[in-house]
Amino acid sequence: QVLERQVSREDSLTVASVAYRLKSTAKRLGIDLIHQSAVQIETSARKNRLGQLAAEIDLMKYQVELFTQSAQIQKESLDEFKVPLSSS
């Protein structure tokens, strides 16, 4: 939402800054697809090509949604195997 709002305001500096933080976080977490999208968004923003970002932002939002769903499924799967600690 922040990226879309700043693109609509034509604030390329903020778009580049937010994309940089997303890129760094995704890289640290090993989320390659989101990292690559953030790189594209940051590069376009630094070149002041904000008109080209709508599709890339939509793609990244979709990737984040998929990652979140996948993480939730993995968490639920792991929760099934939790062994309750017995109090002695």
C-alpha positions as a Markdown table, in Angstrom:
| # | Residue | x | y | z |
|---|---|---|---|---|
| 1 | Gln | 0.0 | 0.0 | 0.0 |
| 2 | Val | 2.8 | 2.4 | 0.8 |
| 3 | Leu | 4.5 | 1.8 | -2.5 |
| 4 | Glu | 1.2 | 2.3 | -4.5 |
| 5 | Arg | 0.4 | 5.5 | -2.5 |
| 6 | Gln | 3.9 | 6.9 | -3.2 |
| 7 | Val | 3.8 | 6.0 | -6.9 |
| 8 | Ser | 0.5 | 7.8 | -7.2 |
| 9 | Arg | 2.1 | 10.8 | -5.5 |
| 10 | Glu | 5.1 | 10.5 | -7.9 |
| 11 | Asp | 7.5 | 10.2 | -4.9 |
| 12 | Ser | 10.3 | 8.3 | -6.5 |
| 13 | Leu | 12.7 | 8.8 | -3.6 |
| 14 | Thr | 10.3 | 7.2 | -1.1 |
| 15 | Val | 9.4 | 4.4 | -3.5 |
| 16 | Ala | 13.1 | 3.6 | -3.9 |
| 17 | Ser | 13.7 | 3.7 | -0.2 |
| 18 | Val | 10.8 | 1.4 | 0.6 |
| 19 | Ala | 11.8 | -1.0 | -2.2 |
| 20 | Tyr | 15.4 | -1.0 | -0.8 |
| 21 | Arg | 14.2 | -2.0 | 2.6 |
| 22 | Leu | 12.0 | -4.7 | 1.1 |
| 23 | Lys | 14.9 | -5.9 | -1.0 |
| 24 | Ser | 17.2 | -6.1 | 2.0 |
| 25 | Thr | 14.7 | -7.9 | 4.1 |
| 26 | Ala | 13.8 | -10.4 | 1.4 |
| 27 | Lys | 17.4 | -11.1 | 0.8 |
| 28 | Arg | 18.1 | -11.8 | 4.5 |
| 29 | Leu | 15.1 | -14.1 | 4.7 |
| 30 | Gly | 16.1 | -15.9 | 1.4 |
| 31 | Ile | 12.9 | -15.0 | -0.4 |
| 32 | Asp | 14.3 | -14.7 | -3.9 |
| 33 | Leu | 11.2 | -13.8 | -5.9 |
| 34 | Ile | 10.3 | -10.9 | -3.6 |
| 35 | His | 13.9 | -9.8 | -3.6 |
| 36 | Gln | 14.0 | -9.7 | -7.4 |
| 37 | Ser | 10.7 | -7.8 | -7.6 |
| 38 | Ala | 12.0 | -5.3 | -5.0 |
| 39 | Val | 15.2 | -4.9 | -7.1 |
| 40 | Gln | 13.1 | -4.1 | -10.2 |
| 41 | Ile | 11.0 | -1.6 | -8.3 |
| 42 | Glu | 14.0 | 0.1 | -6.7 |
| 43 | Thr | 15.8 | 0.4 | -10.0 |
| 44 | Ser | 12.7 | 1.8 | -11.8 |
| 45 | Ala | 12.1 | 4.3 | -9.0 |
| 46 | Arg | 15.8 | 5.5 | -9.0 |
| 47 | Lys | 15.4 | 6.1 | -12.8 |
| 48 | Asn | 12.2 | 7.9 | -12.1 |
| 49 | Arg | 10.2 | 5.5 | -14.2 |
| 50 | Leu | 7.2 | 5.2 | -11.8 |
| 51 | Gly | 4.7 | 4.6 | -14.6 |
| 52 | Gln | 6.2 | 1.1 | -15.2 |
| 53 | Leu | 5.7 | 0.0 | -11.6 |
| 54 | Ala | 2.1 | -0.9 | -11.3 |
| 55 | Ala | 2.5 | -4.4 | -12.7 |
| 56 | Glu | 5.7 | -5.1 | -10.7 |
| 57 | Ile | 4.0 | -3.9 | -7.4 |
| 58 | Asp | 1.0 | -6.2 | -8.2 |
| 59 | Leu | 3.4 | -9.1 | -8.8 |
| 60 | Met | 5.2 | -8.5 | -5.5 |
| 61 | Lys | 2.0 | -8.2 | -3.6 |
| 62 | Tyr | 1.0 | -11.6 | -5.1 |
| 63 | Gln | 4.4 | -13.1 | -4.2 |
| 64 | Val | 4.0 | -11.8 | -0.6 |
| 65 | Glu | 0.5 | -13.3 | -0.3 |
| 66 | Leu | 1.8 | -16.7 | -1.6 |
| 67 | Phe | 4.7 | -16.6 | 0.8 |
| 68 | Thr | 2.5 | -15.8 | 3.7 |
| 69 | Gln | 0.1 | -18.6 | 2.8 |
| 70 | Ser | 2.9 | -21.1 | 2.4 |
| 71 | Ala | 4.4 | -20.0 | 5.8 |
| 72 | Gln | 1.0 | -20.5 | 7.5 |
| 73 | Ile | 0.6 | -24.0 | 6.0 |
| 74 | Gln | 4.1 | -24.9 | 7.1 |
| 75 | Lys | 3.4 | -23.6 | 10.6 |
| 76 | Glu | 0.2 | -25.6 | 10.8 |
| 77 | Ser | 2.0 | -28.7 | 9.7 |
| 78 | Leu | 4.6 | -28.3 | 12.3 |
| 79 | Asp | 2.0 | -27.6 | 15.0 |
| 80 | Glu | 0.5 | -31.0 | 14.3 |
| 81 | Phe | 3.8 | -32.7 | 15.3 |
| 82 | Lys | 4.3 | -30.7 | 18.5 |
| 83 | Val | 4.7 | -32.9 | 21.5 |
| 84 | Pro | 3.3 | -31.3 | 24.7 |
| 85 | Leu | 5.8 | -30.9 | 27.4 |
| 86 | Ser | 4.8 | -32.9 | 30.5 |
| 87 | Ser | 5.1 | -31.3 | 33.9 |
| 88 | Ser | 7.0 | -33.5 | 36.3 |
